[in-house]
PDB file of N, CA and C in Angstrom:
ATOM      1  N   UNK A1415       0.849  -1.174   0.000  1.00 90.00           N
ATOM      2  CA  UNK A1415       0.000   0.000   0.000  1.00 90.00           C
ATOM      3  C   UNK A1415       0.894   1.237   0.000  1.00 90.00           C
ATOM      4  N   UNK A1416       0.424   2.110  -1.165  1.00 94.00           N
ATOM      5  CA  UNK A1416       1.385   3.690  -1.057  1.00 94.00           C
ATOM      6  C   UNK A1416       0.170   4.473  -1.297  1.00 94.00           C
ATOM      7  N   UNK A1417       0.809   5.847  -0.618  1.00 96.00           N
ATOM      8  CA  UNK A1417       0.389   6.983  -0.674  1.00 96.00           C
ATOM      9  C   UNK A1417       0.670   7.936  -2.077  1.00 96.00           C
ATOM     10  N   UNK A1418      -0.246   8.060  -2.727  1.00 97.00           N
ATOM     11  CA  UNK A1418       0.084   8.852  -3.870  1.00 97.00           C
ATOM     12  C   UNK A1418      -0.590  10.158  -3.541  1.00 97.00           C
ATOM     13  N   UNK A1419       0.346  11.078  -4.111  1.00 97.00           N
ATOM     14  CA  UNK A1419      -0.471  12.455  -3.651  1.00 97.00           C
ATOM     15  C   UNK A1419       0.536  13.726  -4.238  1.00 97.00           C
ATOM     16  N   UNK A1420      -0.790  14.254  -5.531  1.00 96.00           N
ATOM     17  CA  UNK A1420      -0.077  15.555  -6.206  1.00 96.00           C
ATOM     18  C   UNK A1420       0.128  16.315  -5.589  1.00 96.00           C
ATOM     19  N   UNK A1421       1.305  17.436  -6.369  1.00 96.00           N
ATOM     20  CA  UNK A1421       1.914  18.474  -5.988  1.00 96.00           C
ATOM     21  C   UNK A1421       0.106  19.587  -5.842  1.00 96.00           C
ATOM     22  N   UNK A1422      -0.633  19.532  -6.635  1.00 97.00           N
ATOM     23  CA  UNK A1422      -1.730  20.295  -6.320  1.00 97.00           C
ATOM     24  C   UNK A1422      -2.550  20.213  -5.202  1.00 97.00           C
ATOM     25  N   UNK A1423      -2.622  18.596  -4.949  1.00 97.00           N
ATOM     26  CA  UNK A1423      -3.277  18.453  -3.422  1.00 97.00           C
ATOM     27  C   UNK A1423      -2.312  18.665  -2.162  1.00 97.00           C
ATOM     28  N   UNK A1424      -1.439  18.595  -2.600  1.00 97.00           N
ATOM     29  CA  UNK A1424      -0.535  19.510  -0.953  1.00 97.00           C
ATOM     30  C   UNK A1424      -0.726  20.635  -1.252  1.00 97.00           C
ATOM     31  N   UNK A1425      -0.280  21.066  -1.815  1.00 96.00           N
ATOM     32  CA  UNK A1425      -0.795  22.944  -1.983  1.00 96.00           C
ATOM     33  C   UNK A1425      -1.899  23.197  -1.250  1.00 96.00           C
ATOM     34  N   UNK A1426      -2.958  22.244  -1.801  1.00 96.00           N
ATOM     35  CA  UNK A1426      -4.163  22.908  -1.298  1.00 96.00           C
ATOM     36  C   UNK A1426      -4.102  22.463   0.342  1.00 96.00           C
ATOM     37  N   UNK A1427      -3.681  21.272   0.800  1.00 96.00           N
ATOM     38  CA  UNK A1427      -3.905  20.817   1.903  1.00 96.00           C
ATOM     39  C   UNK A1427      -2.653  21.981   2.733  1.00 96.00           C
ATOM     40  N   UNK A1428      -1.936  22.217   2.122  1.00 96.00           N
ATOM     41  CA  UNK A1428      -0.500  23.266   2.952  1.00 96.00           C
ATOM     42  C   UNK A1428      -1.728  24.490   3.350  1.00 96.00           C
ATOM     43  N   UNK A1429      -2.497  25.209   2.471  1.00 95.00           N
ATOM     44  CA  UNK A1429      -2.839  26.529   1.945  1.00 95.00           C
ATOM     45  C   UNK A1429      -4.311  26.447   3.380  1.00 95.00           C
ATOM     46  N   UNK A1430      -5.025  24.945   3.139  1.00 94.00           N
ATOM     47  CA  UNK A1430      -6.409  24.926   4.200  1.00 94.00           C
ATOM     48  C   UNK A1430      -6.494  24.447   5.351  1.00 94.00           C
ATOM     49  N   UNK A1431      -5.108  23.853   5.706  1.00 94.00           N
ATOM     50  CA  UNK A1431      -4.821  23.234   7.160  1.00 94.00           C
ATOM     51  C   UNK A1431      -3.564  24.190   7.561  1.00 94.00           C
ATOM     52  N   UNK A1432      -3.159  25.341   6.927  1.00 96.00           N
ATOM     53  CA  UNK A1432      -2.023  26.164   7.491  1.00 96.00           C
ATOM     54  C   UNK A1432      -0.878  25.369   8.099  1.00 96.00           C
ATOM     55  N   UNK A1433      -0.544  24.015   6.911  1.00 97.00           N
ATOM     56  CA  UNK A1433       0.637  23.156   7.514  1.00 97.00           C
ATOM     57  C   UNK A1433       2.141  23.613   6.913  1.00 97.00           C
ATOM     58  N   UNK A1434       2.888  23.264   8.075  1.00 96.00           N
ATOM     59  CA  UNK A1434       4.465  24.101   8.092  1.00 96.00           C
ATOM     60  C   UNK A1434       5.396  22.871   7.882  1.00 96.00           C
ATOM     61  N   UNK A1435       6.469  22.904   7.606  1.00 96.00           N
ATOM     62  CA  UNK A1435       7.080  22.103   7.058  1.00 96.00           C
ATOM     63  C   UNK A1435       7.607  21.059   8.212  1.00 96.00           C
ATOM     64  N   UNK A1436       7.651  19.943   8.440  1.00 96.00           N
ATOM     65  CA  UNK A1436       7.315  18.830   9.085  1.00 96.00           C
ATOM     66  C   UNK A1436       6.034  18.281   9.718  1.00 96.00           C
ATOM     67  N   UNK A1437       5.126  18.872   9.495  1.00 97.00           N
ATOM     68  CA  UNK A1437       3.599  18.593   9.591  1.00 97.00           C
ATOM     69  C   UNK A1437       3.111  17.334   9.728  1.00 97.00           C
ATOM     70  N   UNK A1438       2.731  16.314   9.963  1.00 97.00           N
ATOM     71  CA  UNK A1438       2.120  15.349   9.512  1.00 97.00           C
ATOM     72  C   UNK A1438       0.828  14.885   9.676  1.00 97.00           C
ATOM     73  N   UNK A1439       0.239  14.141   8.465  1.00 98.00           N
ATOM     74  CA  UNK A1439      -0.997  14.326   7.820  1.00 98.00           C
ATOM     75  C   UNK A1439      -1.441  12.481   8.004  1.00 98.00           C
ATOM     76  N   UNK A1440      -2.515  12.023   8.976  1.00 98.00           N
ATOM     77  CA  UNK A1440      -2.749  10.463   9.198  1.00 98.00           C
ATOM     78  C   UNK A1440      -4.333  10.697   7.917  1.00 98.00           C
ATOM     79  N   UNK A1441      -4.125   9.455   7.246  1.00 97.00           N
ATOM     80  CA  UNK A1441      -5.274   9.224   6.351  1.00 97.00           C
ATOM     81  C   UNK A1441      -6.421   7.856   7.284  1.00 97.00           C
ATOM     82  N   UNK A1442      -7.204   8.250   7.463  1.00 96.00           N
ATOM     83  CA  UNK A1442      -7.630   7.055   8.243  1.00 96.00           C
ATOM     84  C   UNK A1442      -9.386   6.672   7.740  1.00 96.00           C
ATOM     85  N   UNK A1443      -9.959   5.833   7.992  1.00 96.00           N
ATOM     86  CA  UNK A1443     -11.539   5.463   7.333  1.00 96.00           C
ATOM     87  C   UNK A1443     -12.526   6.164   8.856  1.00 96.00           C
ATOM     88  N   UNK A1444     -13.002   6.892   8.039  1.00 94.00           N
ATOM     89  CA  UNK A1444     -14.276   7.591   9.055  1.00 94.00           C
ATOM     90  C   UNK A1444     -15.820   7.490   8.151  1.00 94.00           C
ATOM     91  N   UNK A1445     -16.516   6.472   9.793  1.00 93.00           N
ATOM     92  CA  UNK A1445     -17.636   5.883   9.639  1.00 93.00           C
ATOM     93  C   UNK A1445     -18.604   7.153   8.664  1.00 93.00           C
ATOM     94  N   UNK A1446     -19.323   7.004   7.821  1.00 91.00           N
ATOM     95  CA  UNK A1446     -20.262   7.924   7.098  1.00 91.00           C
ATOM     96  C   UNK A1446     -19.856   8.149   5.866  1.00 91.00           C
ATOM     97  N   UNK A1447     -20.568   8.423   4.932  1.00 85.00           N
ATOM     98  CA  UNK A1447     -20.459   8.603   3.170  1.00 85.00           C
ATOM     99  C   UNK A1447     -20.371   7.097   3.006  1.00 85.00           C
ATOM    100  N   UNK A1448     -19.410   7.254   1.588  1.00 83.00           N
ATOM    101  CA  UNK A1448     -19.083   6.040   0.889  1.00 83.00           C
ATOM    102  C   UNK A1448     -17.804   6.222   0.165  1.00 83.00           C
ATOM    103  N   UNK A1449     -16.793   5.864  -0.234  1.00 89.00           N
ATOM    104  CA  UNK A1449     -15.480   5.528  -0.902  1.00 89.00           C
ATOM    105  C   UNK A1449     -15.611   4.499  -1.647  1.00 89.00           C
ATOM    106  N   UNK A1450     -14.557   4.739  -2.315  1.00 88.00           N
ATOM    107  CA  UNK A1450     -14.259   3.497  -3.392  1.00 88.00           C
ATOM    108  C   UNK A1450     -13.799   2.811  -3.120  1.00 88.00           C
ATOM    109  N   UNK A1451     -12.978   2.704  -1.477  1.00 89.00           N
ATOM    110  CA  UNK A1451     -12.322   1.522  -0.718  1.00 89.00           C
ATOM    111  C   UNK A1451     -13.855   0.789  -0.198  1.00 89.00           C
ATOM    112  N   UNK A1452     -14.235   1.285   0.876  1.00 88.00           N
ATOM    113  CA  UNK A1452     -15.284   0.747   1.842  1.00 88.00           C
ATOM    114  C   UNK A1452     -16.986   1.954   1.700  1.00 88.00           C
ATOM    115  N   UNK A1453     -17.657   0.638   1.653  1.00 87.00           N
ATOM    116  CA  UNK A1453     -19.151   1.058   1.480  1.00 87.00           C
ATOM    117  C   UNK A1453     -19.661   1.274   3.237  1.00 87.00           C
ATOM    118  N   UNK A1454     -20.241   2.777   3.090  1.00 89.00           N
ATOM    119  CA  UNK A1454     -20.194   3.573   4.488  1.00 89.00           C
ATOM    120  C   UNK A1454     -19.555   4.196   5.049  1.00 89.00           C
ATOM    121  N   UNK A1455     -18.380   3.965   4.824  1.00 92.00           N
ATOM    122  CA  UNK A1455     -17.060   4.747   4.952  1.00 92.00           C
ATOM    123  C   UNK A1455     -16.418   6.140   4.150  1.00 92.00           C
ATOM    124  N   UNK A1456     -15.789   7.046   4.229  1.00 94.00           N
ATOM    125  CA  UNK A1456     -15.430   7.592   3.769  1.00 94.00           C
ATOM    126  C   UNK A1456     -14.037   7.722   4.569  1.00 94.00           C
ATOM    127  N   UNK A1457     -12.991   8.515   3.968  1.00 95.00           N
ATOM    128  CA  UNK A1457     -11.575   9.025   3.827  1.00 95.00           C
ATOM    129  C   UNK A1457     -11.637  10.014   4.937  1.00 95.00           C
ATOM    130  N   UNK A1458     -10.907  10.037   6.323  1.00 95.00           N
ATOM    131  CA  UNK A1458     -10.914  11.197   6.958  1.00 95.00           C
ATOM    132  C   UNK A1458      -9.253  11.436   6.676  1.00 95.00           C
ATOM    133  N   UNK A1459      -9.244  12.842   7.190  1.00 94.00           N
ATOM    134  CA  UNK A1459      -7.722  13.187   7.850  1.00 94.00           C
ATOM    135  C   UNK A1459      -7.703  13.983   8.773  1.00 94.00           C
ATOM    136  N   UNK A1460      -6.318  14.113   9.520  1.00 94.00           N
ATOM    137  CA  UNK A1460      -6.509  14.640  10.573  1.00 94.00           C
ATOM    138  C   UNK A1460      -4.687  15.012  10.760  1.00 94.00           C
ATOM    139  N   UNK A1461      -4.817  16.217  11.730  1.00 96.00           N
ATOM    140  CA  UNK A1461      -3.468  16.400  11.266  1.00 96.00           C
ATOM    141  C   UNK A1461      -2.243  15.712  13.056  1.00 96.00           C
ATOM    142  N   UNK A1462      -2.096  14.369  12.411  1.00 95.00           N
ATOM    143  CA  UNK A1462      -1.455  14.087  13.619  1.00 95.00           C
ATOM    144  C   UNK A1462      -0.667  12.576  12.936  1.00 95.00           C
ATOM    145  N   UNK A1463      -0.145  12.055  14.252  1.00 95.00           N
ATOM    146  CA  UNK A1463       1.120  11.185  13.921  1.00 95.00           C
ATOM    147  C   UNK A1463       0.573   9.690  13.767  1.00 95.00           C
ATOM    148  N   UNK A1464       0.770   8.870  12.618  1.00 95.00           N
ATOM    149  CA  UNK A1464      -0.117   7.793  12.864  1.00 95.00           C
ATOM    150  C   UNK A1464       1.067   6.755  14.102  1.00 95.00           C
ATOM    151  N   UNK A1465       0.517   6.083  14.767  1.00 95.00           N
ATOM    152  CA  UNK A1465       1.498   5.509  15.920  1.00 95.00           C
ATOM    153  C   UNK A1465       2.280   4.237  15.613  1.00 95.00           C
ATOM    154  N   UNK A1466       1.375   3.657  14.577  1.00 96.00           N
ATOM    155  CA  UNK A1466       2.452   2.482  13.677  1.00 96.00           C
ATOM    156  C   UNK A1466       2.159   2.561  12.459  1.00 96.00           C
ATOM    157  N   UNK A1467       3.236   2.955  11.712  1.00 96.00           N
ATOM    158  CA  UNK A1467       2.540   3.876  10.266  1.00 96.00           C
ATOM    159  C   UNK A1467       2.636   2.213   9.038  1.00 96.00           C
ATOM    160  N   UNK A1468       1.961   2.046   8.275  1.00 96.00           N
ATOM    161  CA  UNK A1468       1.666   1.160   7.759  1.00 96.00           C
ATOM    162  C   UNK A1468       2.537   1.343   6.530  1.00 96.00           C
ATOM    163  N   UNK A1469       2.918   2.715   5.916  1.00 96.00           N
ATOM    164  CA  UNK A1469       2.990   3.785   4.596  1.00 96.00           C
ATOM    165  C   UNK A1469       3.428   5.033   5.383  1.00 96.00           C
ATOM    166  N   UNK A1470       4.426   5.611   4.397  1.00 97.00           N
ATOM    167  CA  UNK A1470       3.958   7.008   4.636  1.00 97.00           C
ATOM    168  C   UNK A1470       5.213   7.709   3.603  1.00 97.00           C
ATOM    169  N   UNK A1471       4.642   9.131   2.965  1.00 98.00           N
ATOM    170  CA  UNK A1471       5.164   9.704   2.214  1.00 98.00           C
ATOM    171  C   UNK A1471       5.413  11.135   2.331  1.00 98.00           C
ATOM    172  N   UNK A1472       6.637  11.508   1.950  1.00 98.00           N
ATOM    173  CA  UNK A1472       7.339  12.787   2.142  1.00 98.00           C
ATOM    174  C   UNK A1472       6.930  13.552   0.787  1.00 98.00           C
ATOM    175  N   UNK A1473       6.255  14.743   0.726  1.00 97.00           N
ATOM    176  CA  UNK A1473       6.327  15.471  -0.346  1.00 97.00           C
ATOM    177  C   UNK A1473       6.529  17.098   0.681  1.00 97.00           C
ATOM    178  N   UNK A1474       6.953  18.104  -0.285  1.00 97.00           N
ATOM    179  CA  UNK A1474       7.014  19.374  -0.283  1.00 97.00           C
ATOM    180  C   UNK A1474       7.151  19.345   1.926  1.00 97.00           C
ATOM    181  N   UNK A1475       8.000  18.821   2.642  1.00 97.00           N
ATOM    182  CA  UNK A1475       8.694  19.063   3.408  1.00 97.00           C
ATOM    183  C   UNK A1475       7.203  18.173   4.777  1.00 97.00           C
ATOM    184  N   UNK A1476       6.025  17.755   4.402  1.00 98.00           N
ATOM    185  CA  UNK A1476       4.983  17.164   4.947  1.00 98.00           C
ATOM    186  C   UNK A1476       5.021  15.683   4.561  1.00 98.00           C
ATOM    187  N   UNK A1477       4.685  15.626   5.893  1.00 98.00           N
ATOM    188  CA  UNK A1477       4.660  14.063   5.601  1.00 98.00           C
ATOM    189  C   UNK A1477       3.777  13.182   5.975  1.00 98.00           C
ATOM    190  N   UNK A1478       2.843  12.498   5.086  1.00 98.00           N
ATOM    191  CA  UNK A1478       1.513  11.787   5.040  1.00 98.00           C
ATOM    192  C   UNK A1478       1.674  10.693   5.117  1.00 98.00           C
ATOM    193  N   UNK A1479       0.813   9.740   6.007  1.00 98.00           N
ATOM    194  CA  UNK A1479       0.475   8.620   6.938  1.00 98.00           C
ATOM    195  C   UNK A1479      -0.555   7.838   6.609  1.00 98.00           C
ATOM    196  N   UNK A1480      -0.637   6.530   7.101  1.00 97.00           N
ATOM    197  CA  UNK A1480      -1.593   5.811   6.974  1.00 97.00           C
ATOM    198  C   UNK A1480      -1.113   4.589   8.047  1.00 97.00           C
ATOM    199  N   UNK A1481      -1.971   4.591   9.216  1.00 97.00           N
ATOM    200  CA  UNK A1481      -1.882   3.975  10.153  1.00 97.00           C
ATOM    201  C   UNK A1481      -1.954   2.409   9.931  1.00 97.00           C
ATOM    202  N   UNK A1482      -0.901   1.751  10.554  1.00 96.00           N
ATOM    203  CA  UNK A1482      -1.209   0.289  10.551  1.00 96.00           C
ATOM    204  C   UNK A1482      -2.612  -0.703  10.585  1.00 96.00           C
ATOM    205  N   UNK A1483      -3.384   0.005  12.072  1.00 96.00           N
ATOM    206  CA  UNK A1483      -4.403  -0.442  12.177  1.00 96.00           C
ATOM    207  C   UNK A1483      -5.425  -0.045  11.212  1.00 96.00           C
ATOM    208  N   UNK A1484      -5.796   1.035  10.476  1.00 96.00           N
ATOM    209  CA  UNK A1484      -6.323   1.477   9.194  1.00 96.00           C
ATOM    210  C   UNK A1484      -6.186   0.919   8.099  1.00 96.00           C
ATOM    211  N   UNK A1485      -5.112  -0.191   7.852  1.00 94.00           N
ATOM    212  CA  UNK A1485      -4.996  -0.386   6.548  1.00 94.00           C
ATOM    213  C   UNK A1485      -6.222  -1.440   5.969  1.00 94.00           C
ATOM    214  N   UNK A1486      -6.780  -1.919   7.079  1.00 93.00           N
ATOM    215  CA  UNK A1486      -7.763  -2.799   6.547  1.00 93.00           C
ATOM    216  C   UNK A1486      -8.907  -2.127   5.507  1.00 93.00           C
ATOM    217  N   UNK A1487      -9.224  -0.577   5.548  1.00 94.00           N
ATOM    218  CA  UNK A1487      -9.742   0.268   5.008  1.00 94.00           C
ATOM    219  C   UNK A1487      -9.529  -0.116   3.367  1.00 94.00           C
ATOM    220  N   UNK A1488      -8.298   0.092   3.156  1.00 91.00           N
ATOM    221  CA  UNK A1488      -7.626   0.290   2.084  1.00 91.00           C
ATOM    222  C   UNK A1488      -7.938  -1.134   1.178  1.00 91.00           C
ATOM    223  N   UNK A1489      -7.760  -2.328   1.986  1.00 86.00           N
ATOM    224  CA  UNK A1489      -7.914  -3.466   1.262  1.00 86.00           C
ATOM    225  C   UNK A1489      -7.050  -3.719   0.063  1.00 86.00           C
ATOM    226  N   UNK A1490      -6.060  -3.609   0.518  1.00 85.00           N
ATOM    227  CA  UNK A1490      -4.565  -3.852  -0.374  1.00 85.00           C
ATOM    228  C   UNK A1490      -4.861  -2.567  -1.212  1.00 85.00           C
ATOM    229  N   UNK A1491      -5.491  -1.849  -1.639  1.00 91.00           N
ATOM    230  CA  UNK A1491      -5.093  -0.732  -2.444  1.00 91.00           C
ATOM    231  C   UNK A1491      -4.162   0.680  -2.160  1.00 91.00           C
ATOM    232  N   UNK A1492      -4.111   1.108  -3.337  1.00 94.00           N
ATOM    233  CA  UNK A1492      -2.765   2.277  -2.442  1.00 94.00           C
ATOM    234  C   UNK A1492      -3.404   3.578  -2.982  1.00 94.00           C
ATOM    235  N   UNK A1493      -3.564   4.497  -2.182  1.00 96.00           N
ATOM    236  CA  UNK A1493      -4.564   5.397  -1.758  1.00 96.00           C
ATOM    237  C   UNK A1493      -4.334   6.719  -2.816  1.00 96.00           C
ATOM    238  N   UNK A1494      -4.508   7.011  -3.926  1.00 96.00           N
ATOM    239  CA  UNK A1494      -4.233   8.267  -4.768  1.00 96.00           C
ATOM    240  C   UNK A1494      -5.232   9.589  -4.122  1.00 96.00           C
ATOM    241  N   UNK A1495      -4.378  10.616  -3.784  1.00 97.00           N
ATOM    242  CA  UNK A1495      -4.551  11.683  -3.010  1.00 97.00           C
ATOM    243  C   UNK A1495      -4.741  13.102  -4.801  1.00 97.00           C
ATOM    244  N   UNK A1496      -6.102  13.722  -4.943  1.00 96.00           N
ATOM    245  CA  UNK A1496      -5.722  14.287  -6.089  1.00 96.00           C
ATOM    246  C   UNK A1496      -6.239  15.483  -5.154  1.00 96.00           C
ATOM    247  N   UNK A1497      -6.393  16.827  -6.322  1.00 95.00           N
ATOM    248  CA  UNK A1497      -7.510  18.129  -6.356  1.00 95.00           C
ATOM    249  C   UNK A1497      -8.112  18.336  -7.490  1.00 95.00           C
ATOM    250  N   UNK A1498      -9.680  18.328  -7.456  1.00 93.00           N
ATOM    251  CA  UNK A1498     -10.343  18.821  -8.559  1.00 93.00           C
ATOM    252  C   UNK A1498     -11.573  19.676  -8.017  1.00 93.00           C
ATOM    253  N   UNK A1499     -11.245  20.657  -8.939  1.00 92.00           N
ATOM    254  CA  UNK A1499     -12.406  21.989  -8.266  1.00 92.00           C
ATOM    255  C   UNK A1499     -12.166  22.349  -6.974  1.00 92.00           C
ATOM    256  N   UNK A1500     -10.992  22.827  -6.686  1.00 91.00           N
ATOM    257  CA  UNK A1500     -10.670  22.913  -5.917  1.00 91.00           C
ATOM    258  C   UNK A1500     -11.092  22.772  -4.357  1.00 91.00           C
ATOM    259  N   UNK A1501     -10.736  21.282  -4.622  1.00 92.00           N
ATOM    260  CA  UNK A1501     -11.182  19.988  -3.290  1.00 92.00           C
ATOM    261  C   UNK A1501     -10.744  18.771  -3.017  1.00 92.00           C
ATOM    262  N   UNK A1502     -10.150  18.905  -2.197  1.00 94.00           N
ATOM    263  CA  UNK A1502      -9.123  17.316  -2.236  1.00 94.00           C
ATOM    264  C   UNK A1502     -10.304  15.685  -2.253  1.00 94.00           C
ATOM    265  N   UNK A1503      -9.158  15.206  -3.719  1.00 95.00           N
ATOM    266  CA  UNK A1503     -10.455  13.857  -3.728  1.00 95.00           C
ATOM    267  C   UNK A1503      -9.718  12.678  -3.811  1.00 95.00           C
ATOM    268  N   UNK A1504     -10.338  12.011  -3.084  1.00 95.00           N
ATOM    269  CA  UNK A1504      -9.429  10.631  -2.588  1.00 95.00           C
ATOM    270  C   UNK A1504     -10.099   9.352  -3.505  1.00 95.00           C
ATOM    271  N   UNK A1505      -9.329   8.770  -4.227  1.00 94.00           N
ATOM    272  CA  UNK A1505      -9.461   7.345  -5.216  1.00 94.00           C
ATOM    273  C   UNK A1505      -8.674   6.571  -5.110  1.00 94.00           C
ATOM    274  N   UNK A1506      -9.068   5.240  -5.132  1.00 92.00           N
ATOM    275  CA  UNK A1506      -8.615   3.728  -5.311  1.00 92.00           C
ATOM    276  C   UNK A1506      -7.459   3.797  -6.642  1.00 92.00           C
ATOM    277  N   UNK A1507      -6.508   3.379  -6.003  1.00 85.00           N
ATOM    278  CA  UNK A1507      -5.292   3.203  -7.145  1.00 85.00           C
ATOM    279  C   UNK A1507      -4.895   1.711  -6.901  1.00 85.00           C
ATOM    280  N   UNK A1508      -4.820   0.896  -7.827  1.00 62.00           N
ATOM    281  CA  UNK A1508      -4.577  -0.587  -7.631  1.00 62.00           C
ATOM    282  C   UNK A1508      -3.241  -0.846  -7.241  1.00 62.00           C
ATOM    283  N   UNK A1509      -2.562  -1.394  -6.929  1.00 55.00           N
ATOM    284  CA  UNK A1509      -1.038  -1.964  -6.556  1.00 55.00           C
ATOM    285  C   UNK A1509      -0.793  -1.993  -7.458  1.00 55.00           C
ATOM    286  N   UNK A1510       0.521  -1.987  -7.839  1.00 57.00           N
ATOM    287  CA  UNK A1510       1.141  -1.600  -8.872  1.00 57.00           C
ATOM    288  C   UNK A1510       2.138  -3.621  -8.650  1.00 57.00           C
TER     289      UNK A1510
END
């Protein structure tokens, strides 16, 4: 499982969470909506340290997480982080 995530969606996530350079960003499944991982579920974040990181990726000086115990969310997939209309949108990217 990896974290994919454009240079446009940190921008936006730097620009709407006022994050400074060592920041870190946990991706985790929060009960409500629906995703393309899990039905009922949707994509939360939150800006804190995941405690056994499963993944995690360094872009533009932030660094994004995905907790061990979370990965069941994911279901072997690796998590593509985009922005469109300016709004961060989270999709199923298959293993490579």
């Amino acid at each position: 499982m990896q974290i994919y995530i454009t240079d446009e969606a940190v921008d936006w996530l730097i620009d709407e969470l006022d994050l400074e350079d060592g920041d870190q960003v946990r991706f985790f499944p929060k009960y409500g909506g629906n995703s393309e991982f899990q039905q009922g579920f949707s994509v939360g974040m939150g800006l804190e340290t995941a405690p056994s990181p499963e993944t995690t990726v360094e872009k533009k000086k932030i660094i994004f997480q995905i907790d061990e115990k979370d990965a069941w969310f994911f279901d072997g997939s690796d998590l593509q982080v985009d922005c469109e209309n300016d709004e961060v949108t989270f999709h199923k990217k298959e293993a490579e």
